[in-house]
Structures are given as C-alpha cells and as structure tokens.
Short mmCIF file of C-alpha atoms in Angstrom, two decimals:
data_model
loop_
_atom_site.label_atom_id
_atom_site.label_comp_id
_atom_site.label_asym_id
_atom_site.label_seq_id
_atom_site.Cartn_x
_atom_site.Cartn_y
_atom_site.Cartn_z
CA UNK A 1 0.00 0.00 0.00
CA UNK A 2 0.60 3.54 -0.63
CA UNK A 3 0.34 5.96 2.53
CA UNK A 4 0.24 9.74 1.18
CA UNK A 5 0.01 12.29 4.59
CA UNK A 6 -2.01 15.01 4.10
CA UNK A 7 -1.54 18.44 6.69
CA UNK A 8 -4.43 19.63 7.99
CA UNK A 9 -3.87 23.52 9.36
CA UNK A 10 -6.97 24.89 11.15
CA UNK A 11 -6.43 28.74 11.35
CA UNK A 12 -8.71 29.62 14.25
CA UNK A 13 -9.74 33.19 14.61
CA UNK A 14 -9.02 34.41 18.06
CA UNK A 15 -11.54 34.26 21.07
CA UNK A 16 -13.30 37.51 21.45
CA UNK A 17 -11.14 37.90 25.27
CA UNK A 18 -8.23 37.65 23.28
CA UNK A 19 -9.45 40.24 20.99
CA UNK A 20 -10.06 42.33 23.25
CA UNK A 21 -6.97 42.08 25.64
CA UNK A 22 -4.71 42.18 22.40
CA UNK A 23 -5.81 46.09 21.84
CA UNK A 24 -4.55 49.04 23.18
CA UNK A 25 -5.44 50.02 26.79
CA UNK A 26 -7.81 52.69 27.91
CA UNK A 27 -7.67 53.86 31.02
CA UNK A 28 -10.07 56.65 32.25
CA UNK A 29 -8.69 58.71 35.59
CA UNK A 30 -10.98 60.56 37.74
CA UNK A 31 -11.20 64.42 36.30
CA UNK A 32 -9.72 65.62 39.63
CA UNK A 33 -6.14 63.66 39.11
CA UNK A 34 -4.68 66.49 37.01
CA UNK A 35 -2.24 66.26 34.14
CA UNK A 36 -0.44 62.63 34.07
CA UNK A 37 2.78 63.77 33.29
CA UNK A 38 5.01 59.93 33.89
CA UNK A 39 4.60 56.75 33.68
CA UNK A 40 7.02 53.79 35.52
CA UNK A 41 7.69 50.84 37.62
CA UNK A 42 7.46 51.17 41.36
CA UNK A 43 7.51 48.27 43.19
CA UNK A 44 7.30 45.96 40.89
CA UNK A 45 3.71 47.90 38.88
CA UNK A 46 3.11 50.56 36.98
CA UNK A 47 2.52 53.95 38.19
CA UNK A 48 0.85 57.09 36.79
CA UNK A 49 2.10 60.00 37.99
CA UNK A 50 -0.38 63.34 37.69
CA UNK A 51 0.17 66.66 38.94
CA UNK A 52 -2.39 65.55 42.09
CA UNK A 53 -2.46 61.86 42.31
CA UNK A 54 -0.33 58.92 41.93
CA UNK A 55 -2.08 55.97 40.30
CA UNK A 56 -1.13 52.00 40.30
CA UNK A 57 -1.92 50.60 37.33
CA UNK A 58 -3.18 46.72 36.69
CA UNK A 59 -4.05 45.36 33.45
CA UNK A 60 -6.26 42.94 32.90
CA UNK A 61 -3.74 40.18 32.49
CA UNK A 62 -2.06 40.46 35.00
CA UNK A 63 -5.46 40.09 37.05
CA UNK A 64 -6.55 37.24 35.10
CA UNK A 65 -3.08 35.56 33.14
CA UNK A 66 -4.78 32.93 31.72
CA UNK A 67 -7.52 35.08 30.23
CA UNK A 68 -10.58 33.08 31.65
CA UNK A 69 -12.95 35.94 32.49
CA UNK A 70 -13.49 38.82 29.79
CA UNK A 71 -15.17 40.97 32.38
CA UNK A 72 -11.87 41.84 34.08
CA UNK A 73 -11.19 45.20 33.28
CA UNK A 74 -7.81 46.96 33.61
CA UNK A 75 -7.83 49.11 36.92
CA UNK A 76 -6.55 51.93 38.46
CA UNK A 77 -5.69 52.34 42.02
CA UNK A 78 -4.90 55.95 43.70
CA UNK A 79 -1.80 55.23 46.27
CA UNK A 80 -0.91 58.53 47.00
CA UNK A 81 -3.16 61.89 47.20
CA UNK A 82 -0.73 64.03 45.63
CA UNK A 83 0.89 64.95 42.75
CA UNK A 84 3.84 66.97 41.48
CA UNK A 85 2.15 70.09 42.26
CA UNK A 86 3.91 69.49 46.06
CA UNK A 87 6.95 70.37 46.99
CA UNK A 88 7.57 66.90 48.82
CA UNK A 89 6.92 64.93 45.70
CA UNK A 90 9.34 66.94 43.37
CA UNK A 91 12.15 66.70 46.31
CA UNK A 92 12.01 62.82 46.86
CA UNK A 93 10.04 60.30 43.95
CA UNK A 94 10.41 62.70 40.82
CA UNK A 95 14.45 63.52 41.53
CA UNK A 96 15.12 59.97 42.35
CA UNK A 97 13.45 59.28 38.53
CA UNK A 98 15.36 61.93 36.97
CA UNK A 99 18.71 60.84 38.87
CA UNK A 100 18.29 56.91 38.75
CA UNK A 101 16.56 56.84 35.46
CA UNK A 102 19.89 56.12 33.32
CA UNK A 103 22.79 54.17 33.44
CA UNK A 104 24.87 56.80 34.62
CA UNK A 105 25.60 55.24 38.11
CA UNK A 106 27.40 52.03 36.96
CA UNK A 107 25.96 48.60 36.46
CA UNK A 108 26.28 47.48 40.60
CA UNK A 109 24.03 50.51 41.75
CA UNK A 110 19.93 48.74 42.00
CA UNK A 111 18.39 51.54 40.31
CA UNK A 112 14.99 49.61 41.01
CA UNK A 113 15.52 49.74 44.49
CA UNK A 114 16.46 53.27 44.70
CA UNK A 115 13.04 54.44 43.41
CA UNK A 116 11.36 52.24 45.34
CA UNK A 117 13.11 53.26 48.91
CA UNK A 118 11.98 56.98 47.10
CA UNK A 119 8.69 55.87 46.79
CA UNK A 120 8.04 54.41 50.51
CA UNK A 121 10.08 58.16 51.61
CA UNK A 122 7.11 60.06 49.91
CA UNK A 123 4.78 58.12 51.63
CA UNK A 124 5.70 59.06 54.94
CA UNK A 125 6.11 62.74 53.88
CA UNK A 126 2.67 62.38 52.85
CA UNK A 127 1.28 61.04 56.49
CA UNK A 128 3.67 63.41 58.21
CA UNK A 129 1.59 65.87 55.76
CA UNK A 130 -1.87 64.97 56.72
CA UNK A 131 -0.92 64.57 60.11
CA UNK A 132 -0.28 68.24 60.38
CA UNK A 133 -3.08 69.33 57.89
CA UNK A 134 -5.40 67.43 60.38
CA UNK A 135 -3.79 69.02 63.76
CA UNK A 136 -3.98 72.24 61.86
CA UNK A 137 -7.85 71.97 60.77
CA UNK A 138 -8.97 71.00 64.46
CA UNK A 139 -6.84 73.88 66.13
CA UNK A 140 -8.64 76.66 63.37
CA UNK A 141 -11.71 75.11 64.03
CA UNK A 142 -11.28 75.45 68.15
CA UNK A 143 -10.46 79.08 67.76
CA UNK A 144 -13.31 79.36 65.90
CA UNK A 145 -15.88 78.03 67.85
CA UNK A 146 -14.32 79.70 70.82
CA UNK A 147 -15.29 83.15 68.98
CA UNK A 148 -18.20 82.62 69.23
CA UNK A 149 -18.78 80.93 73.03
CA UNK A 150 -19.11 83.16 76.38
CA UNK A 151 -17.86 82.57 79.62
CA UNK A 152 -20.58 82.09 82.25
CA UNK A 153 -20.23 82.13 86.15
CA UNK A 154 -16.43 82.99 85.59
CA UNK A 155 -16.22 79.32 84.29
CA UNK A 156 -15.06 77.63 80.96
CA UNK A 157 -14.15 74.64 79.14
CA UNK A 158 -10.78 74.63 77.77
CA UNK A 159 -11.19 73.28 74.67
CA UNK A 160 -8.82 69.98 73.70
CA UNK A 161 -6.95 69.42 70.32
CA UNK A 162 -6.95 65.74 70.71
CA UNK A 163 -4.84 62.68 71.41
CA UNK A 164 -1.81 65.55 70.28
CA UNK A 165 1.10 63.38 72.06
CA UNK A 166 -0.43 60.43 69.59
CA UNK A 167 -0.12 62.98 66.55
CA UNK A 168 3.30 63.67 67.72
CA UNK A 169 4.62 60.16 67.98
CA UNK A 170 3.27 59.23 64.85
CA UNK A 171 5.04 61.90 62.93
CA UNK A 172 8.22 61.44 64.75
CA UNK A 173 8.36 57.87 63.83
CA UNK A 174 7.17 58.68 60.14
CA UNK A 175 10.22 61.10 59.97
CA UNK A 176 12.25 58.90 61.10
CA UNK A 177 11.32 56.28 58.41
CA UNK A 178 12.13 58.35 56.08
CA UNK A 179 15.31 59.22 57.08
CA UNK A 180 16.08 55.46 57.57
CA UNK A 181 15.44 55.35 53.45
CA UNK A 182 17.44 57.92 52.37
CA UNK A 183 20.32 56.02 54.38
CA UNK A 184 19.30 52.99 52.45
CA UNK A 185 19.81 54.77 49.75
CA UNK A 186 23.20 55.94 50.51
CA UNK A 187 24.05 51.80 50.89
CA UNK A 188 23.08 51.80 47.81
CA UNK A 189 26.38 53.83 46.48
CA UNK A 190 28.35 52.23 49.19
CA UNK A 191 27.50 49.42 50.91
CA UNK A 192 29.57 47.82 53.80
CA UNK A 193 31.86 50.54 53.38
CA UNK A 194 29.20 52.70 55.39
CA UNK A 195 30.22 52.53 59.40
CA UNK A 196 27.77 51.44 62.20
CA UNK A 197 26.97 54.73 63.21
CA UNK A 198 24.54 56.02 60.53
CA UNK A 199 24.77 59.53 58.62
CA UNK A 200 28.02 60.31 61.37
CA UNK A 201 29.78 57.47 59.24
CA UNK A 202 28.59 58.47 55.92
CA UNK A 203 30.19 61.72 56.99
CA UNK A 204 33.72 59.93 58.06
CA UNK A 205 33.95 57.69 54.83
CA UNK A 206 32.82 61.69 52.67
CA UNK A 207 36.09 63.11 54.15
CA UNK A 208 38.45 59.86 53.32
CA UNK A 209 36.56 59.42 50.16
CA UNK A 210 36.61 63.53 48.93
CA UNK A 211 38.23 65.42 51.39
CA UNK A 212 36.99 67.78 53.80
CA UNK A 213 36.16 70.67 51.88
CA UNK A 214 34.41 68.67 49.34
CA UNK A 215 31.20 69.61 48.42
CA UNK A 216 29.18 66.35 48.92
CA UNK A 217 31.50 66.72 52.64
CA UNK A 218 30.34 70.04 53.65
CA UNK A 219 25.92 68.90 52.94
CA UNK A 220 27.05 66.08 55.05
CA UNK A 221 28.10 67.92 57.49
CA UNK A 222 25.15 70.58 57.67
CA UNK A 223 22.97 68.12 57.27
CA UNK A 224 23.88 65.48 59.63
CA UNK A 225 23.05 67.75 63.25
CA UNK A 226 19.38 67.92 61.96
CA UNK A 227 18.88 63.56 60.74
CA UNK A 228 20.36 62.74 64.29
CA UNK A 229 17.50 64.97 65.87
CA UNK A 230 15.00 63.10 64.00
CA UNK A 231 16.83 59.86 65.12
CA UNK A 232 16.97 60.90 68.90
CA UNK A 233 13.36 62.45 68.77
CA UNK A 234 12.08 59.06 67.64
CA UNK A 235 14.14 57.58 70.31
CA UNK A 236 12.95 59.75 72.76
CA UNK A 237 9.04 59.42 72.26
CA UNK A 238 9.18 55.37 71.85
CA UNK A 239 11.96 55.09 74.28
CA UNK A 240 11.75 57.89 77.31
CA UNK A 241 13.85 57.65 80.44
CA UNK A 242 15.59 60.05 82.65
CA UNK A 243 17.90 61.41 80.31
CA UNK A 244 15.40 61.91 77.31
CA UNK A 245 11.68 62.23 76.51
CA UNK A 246 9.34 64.13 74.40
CA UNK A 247 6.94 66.42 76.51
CA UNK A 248 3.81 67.64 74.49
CA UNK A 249 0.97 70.27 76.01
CA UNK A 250 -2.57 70.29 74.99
CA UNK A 251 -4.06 73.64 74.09
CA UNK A 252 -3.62 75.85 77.42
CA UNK A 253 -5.25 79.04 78.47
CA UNK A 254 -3.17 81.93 78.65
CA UNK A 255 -3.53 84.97 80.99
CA UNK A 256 -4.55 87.14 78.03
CA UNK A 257 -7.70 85.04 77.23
CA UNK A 258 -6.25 83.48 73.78
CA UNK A 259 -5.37 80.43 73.56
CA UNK A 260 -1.96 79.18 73.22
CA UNK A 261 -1.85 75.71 70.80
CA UNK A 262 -0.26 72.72 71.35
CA UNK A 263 3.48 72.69 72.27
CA UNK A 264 6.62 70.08 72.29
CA UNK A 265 9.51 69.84 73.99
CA UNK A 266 12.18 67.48 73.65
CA UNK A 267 14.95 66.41 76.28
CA UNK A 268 17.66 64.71 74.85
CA UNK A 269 21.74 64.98 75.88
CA UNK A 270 22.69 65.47 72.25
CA UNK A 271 20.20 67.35 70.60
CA UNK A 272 17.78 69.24 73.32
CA UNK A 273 14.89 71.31 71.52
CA UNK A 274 13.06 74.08 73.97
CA UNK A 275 9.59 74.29 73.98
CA UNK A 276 8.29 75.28 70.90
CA UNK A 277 4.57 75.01 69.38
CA UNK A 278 3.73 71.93 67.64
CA UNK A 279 2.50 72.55 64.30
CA UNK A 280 5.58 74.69 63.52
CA UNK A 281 8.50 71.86 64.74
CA UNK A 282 6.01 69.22 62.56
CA UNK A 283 6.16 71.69 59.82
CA UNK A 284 10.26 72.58 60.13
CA UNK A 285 10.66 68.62 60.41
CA UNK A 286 8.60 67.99 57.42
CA UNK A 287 10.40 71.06 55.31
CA UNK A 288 13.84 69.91 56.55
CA UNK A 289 13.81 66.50 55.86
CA UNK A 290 12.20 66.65 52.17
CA UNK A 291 14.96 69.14 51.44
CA UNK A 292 17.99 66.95 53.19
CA UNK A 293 16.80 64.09 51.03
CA UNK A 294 16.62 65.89 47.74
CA UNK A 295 20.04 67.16 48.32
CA UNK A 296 21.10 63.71 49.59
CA UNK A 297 20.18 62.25 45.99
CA UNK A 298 21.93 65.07 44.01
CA UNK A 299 25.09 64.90 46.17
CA UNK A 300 25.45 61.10 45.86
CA UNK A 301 24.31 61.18 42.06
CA UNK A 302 27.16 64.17 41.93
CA UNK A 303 29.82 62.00 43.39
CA UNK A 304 29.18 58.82 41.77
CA UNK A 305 28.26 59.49 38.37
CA UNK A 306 30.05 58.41 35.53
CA UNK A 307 31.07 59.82 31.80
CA UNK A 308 28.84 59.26 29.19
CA UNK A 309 30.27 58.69 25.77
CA UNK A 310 33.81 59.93 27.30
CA UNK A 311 32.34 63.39 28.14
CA UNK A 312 32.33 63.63 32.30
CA UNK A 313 28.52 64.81 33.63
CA UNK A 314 28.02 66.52 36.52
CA UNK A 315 24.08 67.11 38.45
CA UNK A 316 23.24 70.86 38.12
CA UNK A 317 19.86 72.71 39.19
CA UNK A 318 17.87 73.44 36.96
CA UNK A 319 16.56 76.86 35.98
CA UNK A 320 12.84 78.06 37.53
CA UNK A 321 11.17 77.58 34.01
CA UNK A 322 13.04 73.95 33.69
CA UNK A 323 11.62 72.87 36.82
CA UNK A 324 8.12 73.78 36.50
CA UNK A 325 7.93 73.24 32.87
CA UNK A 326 10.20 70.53 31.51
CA UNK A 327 11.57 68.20 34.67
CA UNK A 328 9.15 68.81 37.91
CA UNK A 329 12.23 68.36 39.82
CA UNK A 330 15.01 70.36 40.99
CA UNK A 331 18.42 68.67 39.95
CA UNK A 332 19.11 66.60 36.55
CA UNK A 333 22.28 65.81 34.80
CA UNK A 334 23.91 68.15 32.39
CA UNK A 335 27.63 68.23 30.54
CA UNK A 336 29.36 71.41 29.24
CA UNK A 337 29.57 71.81 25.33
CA UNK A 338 31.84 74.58 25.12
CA UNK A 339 30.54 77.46 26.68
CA UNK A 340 27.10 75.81 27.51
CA UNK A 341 25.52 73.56 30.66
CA UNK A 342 23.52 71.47 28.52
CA UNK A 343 21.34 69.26 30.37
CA UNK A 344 21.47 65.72 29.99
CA UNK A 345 18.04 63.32 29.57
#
C-alpha cells in the first residue's frame, strides 16, 4: 500500500477575550487627578504619575493571566493623594526618577531599588503631611468656635486638640522612616563601606573618600546635626527615660484670654529642643527633611556618576522655568559643550 500524509492547518480566529486584551489600553482617571505627566515601575507595577495623584496601574492580564474571564477590566488604584504640584513629591520620587533613570551610576548601583526606597520616603512625607493638615484643621476650628462661646459664672471649658502626644509620635516615627530610606539609599552607592553609626559614618567615609572641603562633605556635614535629631526624637518618644523624653501640652489658656496651641519639647543629651509650638516643629521637620533628602540624591548622584560617551557629567539645578515646565524636579544631569551647561536626559 501507498500511505500519502495530508496536513491539515486549522487557522482559528481568536476568542473575542483575546481580541479584546490584544488592543490598546484605555484607562479613564478621575477628572480631579490632574495632568499625568510619567509613567514607571514602582515596586514591581506601573505607576501614573499626575500633577495631584499617583495611580497603580493593573491590566487585565495580569489580574486574570490565563484570560478566563473577559469581564476583568484593567484598573486603576490611587496610592498617594498628591501629585507633582507638592513640593515633597518633586524633592524625593520625581528627583530619584530623573537621577536613577539612566545608566549613569554604573551597572552594581539597583536603580529599582532606589526608586522604590523613594517611593516608601514620599509616603511618609505624605502622612507626616496629613498629620499636620489634620492638627492644623482642628486647632482653626477650636479658635473658631471659641469666637463665638461666652464665659458664664467665671467658668469655661478649655477646649482639647486631641490625642496631640499620639499625633506627635506618629510623625516622629514617620520622619524617622524616612530618614532610615534615604540612608538605604546611601548603601546603595556604598554598601559595607558605610560605618555602624549612621549619617556620622557616611560623613567619616565623605572626608576619606573627597576630602573635607568637598562639596558632597560640607551637605554632610550641615545636614547630619538635623537627621540625628529626628533619630533621637524618635528615640525619645518610643523610648523615654531620665535622660530623654518628648513632653507635648494640649491647648492651654493663657492669661490674656487666647489660647496658646499645642506645644513640644524634647529632652535629649545630644540634641535638646526648647519648647516650641507643635504645628511649627512638625512643619520645620517635614520642610527639613524633604529638602535633606533631595540634596542627599543630588550629592550622591554628583559623586558617583560616571562619563557618558567619554564626556564627564556633573548634576546641576535646573533653571525656575526647567523645573516647572520641563523636569518637575530640581536637579538633573547636564555636561558642558563649550561654553554651555547642557542638560542631559
């Protein structure tokens, strides 16, 4: 007998999920979100970045990877109630994606990691944020109502601002989170050859490393009095004793007839802070510490970046327009052609 084969190819149309997960994506943010100005991996998924909102982004297939339900929709998640229109978002996530988005560092440096310790720093800056917007609206709203009470039989209520030594803790221990990142970070350039004793040895291996007069030396060394206060005020409100603590007054009634708002005081050998009111120490710590971690990232980018096609690059600031316009952040990488600072990315 004769056997001839014969091939049979079935072309088979695809199923109507696959049609549709095959297309491009729509995704439709709510009209508050603002302008979605970047796109990128954070931990792993992608994020939206708007001038009001952060947004984590799932696609359908990654819901449902073996495409069994064509209901699933892609979604959108908001993580993070602000955008790049604050300050705090333009010092810490968008100039660690300007400064890590490149090569530039060397092929050892976890770029992934360094966005994402970025990422988690913001998020604290954002509950040390609310935690002060919150203090803030139930103090106005005190003085308010107080405007408009009377005093009867030489007797009154002194009003309370809340569980203030709670607020207090909270943001102490959110500050120092951050702080612990932005070290992180620095271990990042480092490693092992970072000493035991925090930003102090960052500081000692800056002077061997650069010299004392450099300038990555000299930010160390303004910034490091202010991290070890946020390191000993943490210490000090999770961990009081005799020689340190964290005092905090409710709203008191002063001889005038006004009230005087919550205060702090913190005892502590090293770095002792007078009593103070509350909302403006939460808002220097919040100020200081975004700024000491944006200039953290530049410094470290500064000292550790490499050439780039055999012409050296150096981080600059950008002009006023560049950062509102073109970047949303304050440093970038630039080289000099000549004459000109022309920036890099």
């Amino acid at each position: 007998k004769v056997y001839s084969a014969v091939a049979l190819i079935i072309v088979m149309n695809d199923r109507p999920i696959d049609t549709i997960r095959n297309s491009a994506a729509a995704i439709t943010l709510p009209p508050n979100t603002g302008s979605i100005l970047e796109m990128g991996e954070i931990n792993g998924a992608l994020h939206m970045i708007g001038s009001s909102a952060i947004y984590r982004v799932q696609l359908a297939d990654e819901i449902d990877p073996q495409r069994t339900n064509i209901a699933i929709p892609n979604t959108h998640q908001k993580v993070l109630a602000y955008g790049t229109e604050f300050p705090f978002v333009r010092q810490t996530l968008m100039t660690a994606r300007r400064l890590f988005s490149s090569n530039l560092l060397g092929p050892a440096f976890d770029y992934k990691a360094g966005i994402n310790l970025s990422f988690e720093a913001l998020q604290d800056l954002a509950s040390m944020h609310d935690i002060r917007m919150d203090l803030r609206s139930r103090f106005d709203k005190i003085v308010e109502d107080l405007r408009n009470s009377t005093i009867g039989h030489r007797s009154m209520t002194v009003p309370s601002a809340g569980d203030v030594r709670g607020d207090t803790k909270a943001l102490l221990q959110k500050a120092d989170h951050v702080a612990v990142a932005l070290f992180n970070i620095a271990k990042l350039f480092y490693g092992d050859e970072i000493g035991p004793r925090w930003f102090a040895s960052l500081h000692k291996l800056a002077c061997e490393k650069y010299g004392d007069k450099d300038v990555f030396t000299e930010f160390l060394k303004a910034a490091l009095p202010f991290l070890q206060f946020v390191r000993n005020a943490r210490n000090a409100v999770e961990h009081p004793d005799k020689t340190k603590s964290v005092k905090v007054t409710n709203i008191t009634l002063l001889p005038s007839g006004e009230l005087n708002a919550p205060s702090i005081e913190v005892v502590h050998p090293e770095t002792p802070q007078p009593q103070v009111p509350l909302l403006a120490l939460m808002e220097h710590i919040a100020d200081q510490l975004a700024a000491a971690f944006e200039g953290m990232l530049a410094n470290l980018c500064s000292a550790n970046v490499l050439p780039f096609a055999g012409r050296p690059l150096d981080v600059i600031e950008y002009s006023e327009d560049q950062q509102q316009k073109a970047f949303k952040c304050r440093y970038g990488y630039a080289s000099q052609m000549g004459d000109q600072i022309v920036p890099f990315g």
